[in-house]
Coordinates of C-alpha atoms in Angstrom, one line a residue:
M155 CA 183.3 -7.4 151.9
L156 CA 182.3 -11.4 151.2
I157 CA 181.2 -12.1 147.6
A158 CA 179.3 -16.0 146.6
I159 CA 179.1 -16.6 143.0
L160 CA 177.5 -19.3 142.1
T161 CA 176.9 -20.4 138.1
D162 CA 175.0 -22.6 135.9
I163 CA 172.1 -24.4 139.1
H164 CA 170.6 -25.8 135.8
G165 CA 167.1 -26.4 138.0
N166 CA 169.3 -28.4 140.6
R167 CA 167.2 -27.7 143.3
E168 CA 169.5 -30.4 145.8
A169 CA 172.4 -28.8 144.9
L170 CA 171.6 -24.8 145.0
S171 CA 170.0 -25.3 148.3
A172 CA 173.0 -27.1 149.9
C173 CA 175.2 -24.2 148.0
L174 CA 173.2 -21.3 150.0
A175 CA 172.9 -22.8 152.7
H176 CA 177.0 -23.9 152.8
A177 CA 177.5 -19.5 151.8
R178 CA 175.5 -18.6 154.6
L179 CA 177.1 -20.6 157.2
L180 CA 180.3 -18.7 156.1
K181 CA 178.2 -15.6 156.5
V182 CA 178.9 -14.4 153.0
D183 CA 177.4 -10.1 152.4
R184 CA 176.7 -10.8 148.7
F185 CA 175.4 -13.1 146.2
V186 CA 176.2 -12.9 142.4
F187 CA 174.7 -15.9 140.3
L188 CA 175.9 -15.8 136.6
G189 CA 173.4 -17.5 134.7
D190 CA 171.5 -20.7 133.7
Y191 CA 169.6 -21.2 135.6
V192 CA 167.1 -23.8 133.8
G193 CA 168.3 -26.4 131.5
Y194 CA 168.8 -29.8 132.6
G195 CA 167.3 -30.3 135.8
A196 CA 163.7 -30.9 137.2
D197 CA 163.2 -28.2 139.7
P198 CA 163.3 -24.8 137.1
A199 CA 160.5 -23.1 138.4
W200 CA 161.9 -23.6 142.2
V201 CA 165.2 -22.6 141.3
V202 CA 163.9 -19.2 138.7
D203 CA 161.4 -18.6 142.3
T204 CA 164.3 -18.7 144.5
I205 CA 166.9 -16.4 142.7
R206 CA 164.1 -14.2 142.1
T207 CA 163.2 -13.5 145.6
M208 CA 167.3 -13.2 146.5
V209 CA 167.5 -10.3 144.0
D210 CA 164.7 -8.4 146.0
Q211 CA 166.6 -8.7 148.8
G212 CA 169.9 -7.6 147.2
A213 CA 171.3 -10.1 144.8
V214 CA 172.7 -9.7 141.6
A215 CA 171.8 -12.4 139.0
L216 CA 172.7 -12.4 135.2
L217 CA 171.7 -14.0 131.9
G218 CA 172.8 -17.1 130.9
N219 CA 172.6 -19.4 127.7
H220 CA 170.0 -21.7 129.0
D221 CA 167.9 -18.9 130.1
A222 CA 168.0 -17.1 127.0
A223 CA 166.8 -19.8 125.2
I224 CA 163.2 -20.2 127.0
D225 CA 161.6 -17.5 124.7
G226 CA 164.7 -17.9 121.9
P227 CA 166.4 -20.0 119.5
D228 CA 168.1 -23.1 120.4
E229 CA 169.5 -24.1 117.0
D230 CA 173.3 -24.0 118.5
M231 CA 172.7 -26.4 121.1
N232 CA 172.6 -30.3 121.0
G233 CA 170.1 -32.6 121.5
T234 CA 169.8 -33.3 125.0
A235 CA 169.4 -29.1 126.1
R236 CA 166.8 -28.8 123.7
E237 CA 164.9 -31.5 124.5
A238 CA 165.9 -30.0 128.2
L239 CA 164.0 -26.9 127.2
R240 CA 161.1 -27.9 125.6
W241 CA 160.2 -29.7 129.1
T242 CA 161.7 -26.9 130.8
R243 CA 159.1 -24.3 129.4
G244 CA 156.2 -26.3 129.6
Q245 CA 157.5 -25.7 133.9
L246 CA 157.5 -21.9 133.8
G247 CA 154.7 -19.2 134.4
P248 CA 155.0 -15.9 132.3
E249 CA 156.4 -14.3 135.6
Q250 CA 159.1 -16.6 136.1
R251 CA 160.1 -16.1 132.3
R252 CA 159.6 -12.5 132.2
F253 CA 162.3 -12.2 135.3
L254 CA 165.1 -14.7 133.0
A255 CA 164.0 -12.4 130.3
D256 CA 164.9 -9.5 131.6
L257 CA 168.4 -10.3 133.3
P258 CA 171.0 -8.5 132.2
L259 CA 174.0 -9.9 130.6
I260 CA 177.0 -8.7 132.6
H261 CA 177.4 -6.7 135.8
E262 CA 180.5 -3.9 136.8
D263 CA 182.0 -3.4 140.1
G264 CA 185.2 -1.4 139.4
N265 CA 187.4 -3.0 138.0
V266 CA 185.4 -6.6 138.2
L267 CA 183.4 -8.2 135.5
Y268 CA 180.7 -10.4 136.5
V269 CA 179.1 -13.1 133.3
H270 CA 177.9 -15.9 132.2
A271 CA 180.3 -17.0 129.0
N272 CA 182.7 -14.1 128.0
G273 CA 183.3 -10.8 128.9
Y274 CA 184.2 -8.6 125.3
A275 CA 180.6 -10.6 123.4
P276 CA 178.6 -11.7 126.0
R277 CA 175.4 -12.8 123.8
N278 CA 178.3 -14.9 121.8
W279 CA 177.9 -17.4 124.4
D280 CA 181.6 -18.5 123.3
Y281 CA 183.4 -20.9 126.4
M282 CA 186.4 -20.0 128.6
D283 CA 187.8 -23.3 128.4
E284 CA 191.2 -23.2 126.7
P285 CA 194.2 -20.8 127.0
M286 CA 193.5 -19.4 124.0
A287 CA 190.2 -18.6 124.8
A288 CA 191.4 -16.3 128.2
I289 CA 194.4 -14.9 125.3
R290 CA 190.8 -13.7 123.5
H291 CA 189.6 -12.3 126.4
F292 CA 192.5 -11.0 128.1
S293 CA 193.2 -9.0 124.7
R294 CA 189.4 -7.3 124.5
V295 CA 188.5 -6.7 127.7
E296 CA 189.9 -4.1 130.4
A297 CA 188.5 -5.8 134.0
H298 CA 191.5 -6.8 136.2
I299 CA 189.3 -9.5 137.5
T300 CA 186.7 -11.2 135.5
F301 CA 184.5 -14.4 137.0
C302 CA 182.1 -16.6 134.9
G303 CA 180.4 -19.7 134.1
H304 CA 179.5 -21.9 131.5
V305 CA 181.7 -24.4 131.7
H306 CA 180.8 -26.2 133.9
V307 CA 184.4 -26.8 135.3
P308 CA 186.6 -24.4 137.4
M309 CA 189.8 -23.3 135.6
L310 CA 192.0 -19.3 136.5
Y311 CA 193.8 -17.7 134.2
H312 CA 195.9 -15.3 134.6
M313 CA 198.2 -13.5 132.5
S314 CA 201.1 -11.1 133.6
T315 CA 202.2 -7.5 132.9
T316 CA 204.3 -9.1 130.3
A317 CA 201.2 -10.4 128.4
K318 CA 202.4 -13.9 129.3
V319 CA 199.6 -16.0 130.6
G320 CA 199.5 -19.4 132.5
S321 CA 196.5 -21.2 133.9
F322 CA 195.7 -24.0 136.9
S323 CA 192.6 -26.0 138.1
P324 CA 192.2 -25.0 141.6
V325 CA 192.5 -27.3 144.6
A326 CA 188.6 -26.6 146.9
D327 CA 188.8 -24.8 149.7
N328 CA 192.4 -22.8 149.4
D329 CA 192.5 -19.4 149.2
I330 CA 193.9 -17.9 146.5
P331 CA 195.5 -14.2 146.5
L332 CA 194.2 -12.4 142.9
L333 CA 197.1 -10.3 142.9
P334 CA 197.1 -7.2 140.9
T335 CA 200.3 -7.4 139.4
R336 CA 197.8 -10.3 136.9
T337 CA 195.0 -9.7 135.4
W338 CA 192.6 -12.8 136.6
L339 CA 189.6 -14.8 134.6
A340 CA 187.9 -17.1 136.9
V341 CA 185.6 -19.7 135.4
I342 CA 183.5 -21.2 138.5
G343 CA 182.5 -24.7 138.6
A344 CA 179.3 -25.3 138.2
V345 CA 176.7 -25.4 141.3
G346 CA 173.8 -27.8 139.2
Q347 CA 175.6 -30.2 136.9
P348 CA 179.9 -30.5 137.7
R349 CA 181.7 -32.3 134.5
D350 CA 184.9 -32.6 136.2
G351 CA 184.8 -35.9 137.6
V352 CA 183.5 -34.7 141.1
A353 CA 179.6 -35.0 141.6
A354 CA 180.0 -32.5 144.0
A355 CA 178.3 -29.0 143.6
N356 CA 180.7 -25.6 142.6
Y357 CA 180.8 -22.6 143.8
A358 CA 183.6 -19.9 144.4
V359 CA 184.3 -17.1 147.8
F360 CA 185.6 -13.9 146.9
D361 CA 187.2 -12.0 149.7
T362 CA 187.0 -8.0 148.2
A363 CA 189.0 -7.0 151.6
R364 CA 191.8 -9.2 150.5
Q365 CA 191.7 -9.6 147.1
N366 CA 191.2 -13.6 147.7
L367 CA 189.1 -16.1 145.9
R368 CA 188.0 -19.7 147.4
Y369 CA 186.6 -22.2 145.6
L370 CA 184.6 -24.8 147.1
R371 CA 183.0 -27.7 146.7
V372 CA 179.6 -29.0 148.6
P373 CA 178.4 -32.4 148.6
Y374 CA 174.8 -32.7 147.7
D375 CA 171.7 -35.6 147.6
T376 CA 172.8 -36.8 144.1
A377 CA 170.3 -39.6 144.4
T378 CA 167.2 -37.1 144.8
A379 CA 168.4 -35.1 142.1
A380 CA 168.8 -38.1 139.7
R381 CA 165.5 -39.5 140.3
K382 CA 163.6 -36.6 139.9
V383 CA 165.7 -36.3 136.2
R384 CA 164.3 -39.6 135.5
E385 CA 160.7 -39.4 136.9
A386 CA 160.6 -35.9 135.0
G387 CA 161.4 -38.2 131.6
L388 CA 164.4 -36.0 131.1
P389 CA 167.3 -37.8 129.2
E390 CA 169.1 -40.4 131.0
K391 CA 172.4 -38.9 130.4
L392 CA 171.1 -35.7 132.9
A393 CA 170.8 -38.0 135.4
L394 CA 174.1 -40.0 134.8
R395 CA 175.6 -36.7 134.8
L396 CA 174.3 -35.7 138.0
E397 CA 175.3 -39.0 139.9
Q398 CA 179.3 -38.9 137.9
G399 CA 180.0 -35.8 137.9
R400 CA 180.8 -35.1 134.2

């Protein structure tokens, strides 16, 4: 089975549309969304409706911290994120908000764990953005493979049978074997707001039969996405992020 893993869409219709089209050309069998459908971008309602439809068709969708903040606290977020959330709340109807509120934090499939932020305390929203964070994850989570988002920068951590932890930045379009002799934490980069200096959208495909992971970059219409952010009156910083990928 080929599983497309997408995360951190953040209201970016153009990026999500491009990634879904790309994944369908690859003939993926299933979609798993790791959260943060809203916040930052100009099309939160369209994104939520798209994810709702795909869940009805068998996709898995999890809760992200921005989704949780629609009807929950946002004090731990920076000012730009809070401003975007205030605007986003006004774009969503009751059914869309209810869909977000009802999303689960994790999805387990055998020895594979899917989560937005981390596997040991999903609602704490800790970032898996350095080796020490990965060590904390490996010491507390039993899953052989964990897929998460939240960081907006693709990274792959692994732990050997002797508890030695390593990491590397994955190169797009290369198959990476997730060897059974190691434990894996795969941080999938953002669909809707990449922050690694490349403006193209991120997602990944996991081949369950071969146990291979492939990170992918998909160019999309960043100019339109950024223009819509500006027209919505959202912070200029959010438009620049889309154009610059950081």
